[in-house]
Short mmCIF file of C-alpha atoms and ligand atoms in Angstrom, two decimals:
data_model
loop_
_atom_site.label_atom_id
_atom_site.label_comp_id
_atom_site.label_asym_id
_atom_site.label_seq_id
_atom_site.Cartn_x
_atom_site.Cartn_y
_atom_site.Cartn_z
CA MET A 1 32.57 -219.86 210.11
CA ALA A 2 33.30 -217.69 213.42
CA LEU A 3 33.64 -219.65 216.60
CA GLU A 4 30.78 -217.74 218.02
CA LYS A 5 28.53 -219.07 215.12
CA VAL A 6 29.66 -222.68 215.96
CA LEU A 7 28.84 -222.24 219.69
CA LEU A 8 25.52 -221.03 218.80
CA LEU A 9 24.85 -223.77 216.43
CA VAL A 10 25.91 -226.41 219.24
CA SER A 11 23.79 -224.58 221.62
CA LEU A 12 20.77 -224.76 219.36
CA LEU A 13 21.16 -228.21 218.55
CA ALA A 14 21.10 -229.26 222.34
CA ALA A 15 17.58 -227.32 222.58
CA GLN A 16 16.47 -228.89 219.35
CA GLU A 17 17.30 -232.56 220.58
CA LEU A 18 14.27 -233.37 222.34
CA ALA A 19 11.89 -231.96 219.83
CA TRP A 20 13.79 -233.67 217.23
CA SER A 21 13.58 -236.94 218.54
CA ALA A 22 9.80 -236.79 219.02
CA GLY A 23 9.65 -236.83 215.15
CA PRO A 24 12.22 -235.55 212.65
CA ARG A 25 10.59 -233.47 209.71
CA GLY A 26 12.20 -233.52 206.53
CA ALA A 27 14.38 -236.58 207.50
CA ALA A 28 13.91 -238.39 204.31
CA ALA A 29 17.34 -239.88 204.25
CA VAL A 30 17.75 -243.76 204.18
CA PRO A 31 20.21 -245.22 206.67
CA GLY A 32 23.33 -246.48 204.76
CA ALA A 33 26.91 -247.77 205.37
CA PRO A 34 29.79 -245.11 205.94
CA SER A 35 31.27 -244.26 202.60
CA ASN A 36 34.42 -242.14 201.87
CA ILE A 37 34.16 -238.77 200.93
CA SER A 38 36.71 -236.31 199.18
CA LYS A 39 38.93 -234.49 201.15
CA ASP A 40 37.82 -231.55 199.30
CA ASP A 41 34.09 -231.94 200.15
CA ARG A 42 32.46 -228.57 200.89
CA ASP A 43 30.68 -229.78 204.14
CA LEU A 44 33.72 -231.73 205.33
CA ASP A 45 35.46 -228.31 206.18
CA GLN A 46 32.52 -227.52 208.47
CA ALA A 47 32.46 -230.85 210.15
CA LEU A 48 36.32 -230.56 210.75
CA ARG A 49 35.74 -227.10 212.44
CA VAL A 50 33.04 -228.35 214.64
CA ALA A 51 35.21 -231.12 215.92
CA THR A 52 38.07 -228.97 216.18
CA TYR A 53 35.89 -226.58 218.27
CA SER A 54 34.85 -229.46 220.56
CA PHE A 55 38.48 -230.54 221.00
CA ASN A 56 39.63 -227.14 221.95
CA ASN A 57 36.66 -226.43 224.22
CA GLN A 58 37.46 -229.83 226.26
CA SER A 59 41.17 -229.16 226.34
CA ASN A 60 43.22 -227.48 229.15
CA ASP A 61 45.73 -226.51 226.77
CA ALA A 62 46.66 -222.75 226.66
CA TYR A 63 47.03 -223.12 222.82
CA LEU A 64 44.46 -223.78 220.26
CA PHE A 65 44.67 -227.05 218.13
CA ARG A 66 43.73 -227.39 214.55
CA THR A 67 43.38 -230.23 211.97
CA SER A 68 46.69 -230.72 210.37
CA GLU A 69 45.99 -233.72 208.42
CA VAL A 70 42.84 -235.86 207.33
CA ASP A 71 43.68 -239.29 207.20
CA ARG A 72 40.13 -240.66 206.22
CA ALA A 73 36.84 -238.91 206.06
CA GLN A 74 33.47 -240.92 205.74
CA ARG A 75 29.87 -239.89 205.66
CA GLN A 76 27.00 -241.98 206.72
CA ILE A 77 23.23 -241.33 206.28
CA VAL A 78 21.68 -241.87 209.81
CA LYS A 79 18.97 -239.64 211.11
CA GLY A 80 21.09 -236.66 209.49
CA VAL A 81 24.39 -236.90 208.08
CA ARG A 82 27.26 -238.42 210.24
CA TYR A 83 30.73 -237.61 209.48
CA ILE A 84 33.38 -240.32 210.66
CA LEU A 85 36.61 -238.47 210.76
CA GLU A 86 40.13 -239.95 211.19
CA VAL A 87 42.43 -236.88 211.77
CA HIS A 88 45.54 -235.28 213.01
CA ILE A 89 45.16 -232.24 215.35
CA SER A 90 48.25 -230.34 216.16
CA ARG A 91 49.15 -227.49 218.57
CA THR A 92 48.97 -224.21 216.93
CA VAL A 93 51.06 -220.86 217.67
CA CYS A 94 47.57 -219.20 218.98
CA LEU A 95 46.87 -218.81 222.72
CA LYS A 96 43.33 -219.90 223.33
CA ARG A 97 42.48 -216.94 225.36
CA LEU A 98 42.90 -214.62 222.48
CA GLY A 99 39.77 -216.25 220.81
CA TRP A 100 41.27 -216.94 217.27
CA ASP A 101 39.86 -219.10 214.60
CA PRO A 102 42.07 -222.03 214.75
CA SER A 103 42.27 -222.38 210.91
CA ASP A 104 43.67 -219.05 210.93
CA CYS A 105 46.73 -220.24 213.26
CA ASP A 106 49.94 -221.90 212.18
CA VAL A 107 50.91 -225.25 213.81
CA GLN A 108 53.84 -224.99 216.19
CA PRO A 109 57.10 -225.43 214.58
CA GLU A 110 59.27 -228.60 215.62
CA GLY A 111 60.32 -228.05 219.29
CA LEU A 112 58.92 -228.29 222.80
CA LEU A 113 55.55 -226.98 222.09
CA HIS A 114 55.01 -229.27 219.06
CA GLN A 115 52.41 -231.83 219.74
CA THR A 116 49.84 -233.89 217.48
CA PHE A 117 47.15 -236.05 218.29
CA GLN A 118 45.59 -238.78 216.39
CA CYS A 119 41.56 -238.15 216.67
CA HIS A 120 38.65 -240.06 215.76
CA PHE A 121 35.58 -237.86 215.59
CA GLU A 122 32.03 -238.14 214.83
CA VAL A 123 30.07 -235.28 213.94
CA LEU A 124 26.32 -235.31 213.16
CA SER A 125 24.64 -232.99 210.96
CA ARG A 126 21.08 -232.21 210.49
CA PRO A 127 21.16 -229.98 207.48
CA TRP A 128 17.25 -229.25 207.72
CA LEU A 129 17.90 -227.54 211.04
CA HIS A 130 21.28 -226.00 210.06
CA LEU A 131 22.84 -227.68 213.00
CA MET A 132 26.04 -229.88 213.31
CA ILE A 133 27.42 -231.15 216.69
CA THR A 134 30.43 -233.52 217.84
CA THR A 135 28.85 -236.84 219.16
CA SER A 136 32.37 -238.72 219.62
CA SER A 137 35.87 -237.50 220.14
CA HIS A 138 38.82 -239.79 220.92
CA CYS A 139 42.23 -238.73 220.69
CA GLN A 140 45.74 -240.27 221.40
CA ALA A 141 49.16 -238.90 221.12
C1 NAG B 1 32.74 -225.97 226.63
O1 NAG B 1 33.19 -226.63 227.85
C2 NAG B 1 32.33 -226.14 228.89
C3 NAG B 1 33.12 -226.47 230.21
O2 NAG B 1 33.97 -227.65 229.97
C4 NAG B 1 31.00 -226.61 228.94
O3 NAG B 1 30.33 -226.18 230.22
C5 NAG B 1 30.47 -226.14 227.70
O4 NAG B 1 29.17 -226.75 227.68
C6 NAG B 1 31.18 -226.64 226.54
N1 NAG B 1 30.46 -225.85 225.34
C7 NAG B 1 30.47 -226.44 224.25
C8 NAG B 1 29.90 -225.73 223.28
O5 NAG B 1 30.66 -227.63 223.91
C1 NAG B 2 38.52 -245.08 202.16
O1 NAG B 2 39.50 -244.22 202.21
C2 NAG B 2 40.67 -244.79 202.94
C3 NAG B 2 41.69 -243.78 203.45
O2 NAG B 2 41.77 -242.95 202.35
C4 NAG B 2 41.31 -246.01 202.32
O3 NAG B 2 42.25 -246.73 202.95
C5 NAG B 2 40.06 -246.90 201.90
O4 NAG B 2 40.60 -248.03 201.14
C6 NAG B 2 39.03 -246.22 201.29
N1 NAG B 2 37.88 -247.36 200.93
C7 NAG B 2 37.19 -247.27 200.03
C8 NAG B 2 36.00 -248.39 199.96
O5 NAG B 2 37.52 -246.64 199.08
#
């Protein structure tokens, strides 16, 4: 998915938030405990893109970061689908200002610019609105 599209989704969700909290339609999901999902899960890739987008938007780094390893991925049904992600995020060779999609960028080789953070992300998806947003983001070196 193009970054522009992710940005649009995030903006749309903000606009929908009030309307949604007044009464979700189609929210038939029953709340449940988080359960592990496969690293090949179709929707996991999109959740990772949304989380990575938030990380890059919040960082002051000149380079884009991308997911370099998924340690754990869980899904929980709570007023939508919550993805709970433990991942490594690494600096890529792509300068942020050039506007690349981070998943098209190689991770920095070992050396001065090589850096990896361990991150906990939570991404909320409301599929009936075609929306996904990062609700929690904590990273450490
Ligand atoms: C990106 O960051 C800017 C400034 O930090 C903020 O104003 C903007 O809302 C953020 N965009 C998204 C989609 O999070
Ligand atoms: C979930 O995945 C994590 C990491 O992959 C693993 O350590 C844990 O045992 C798994 N839990 C279950 C219930 O399978």
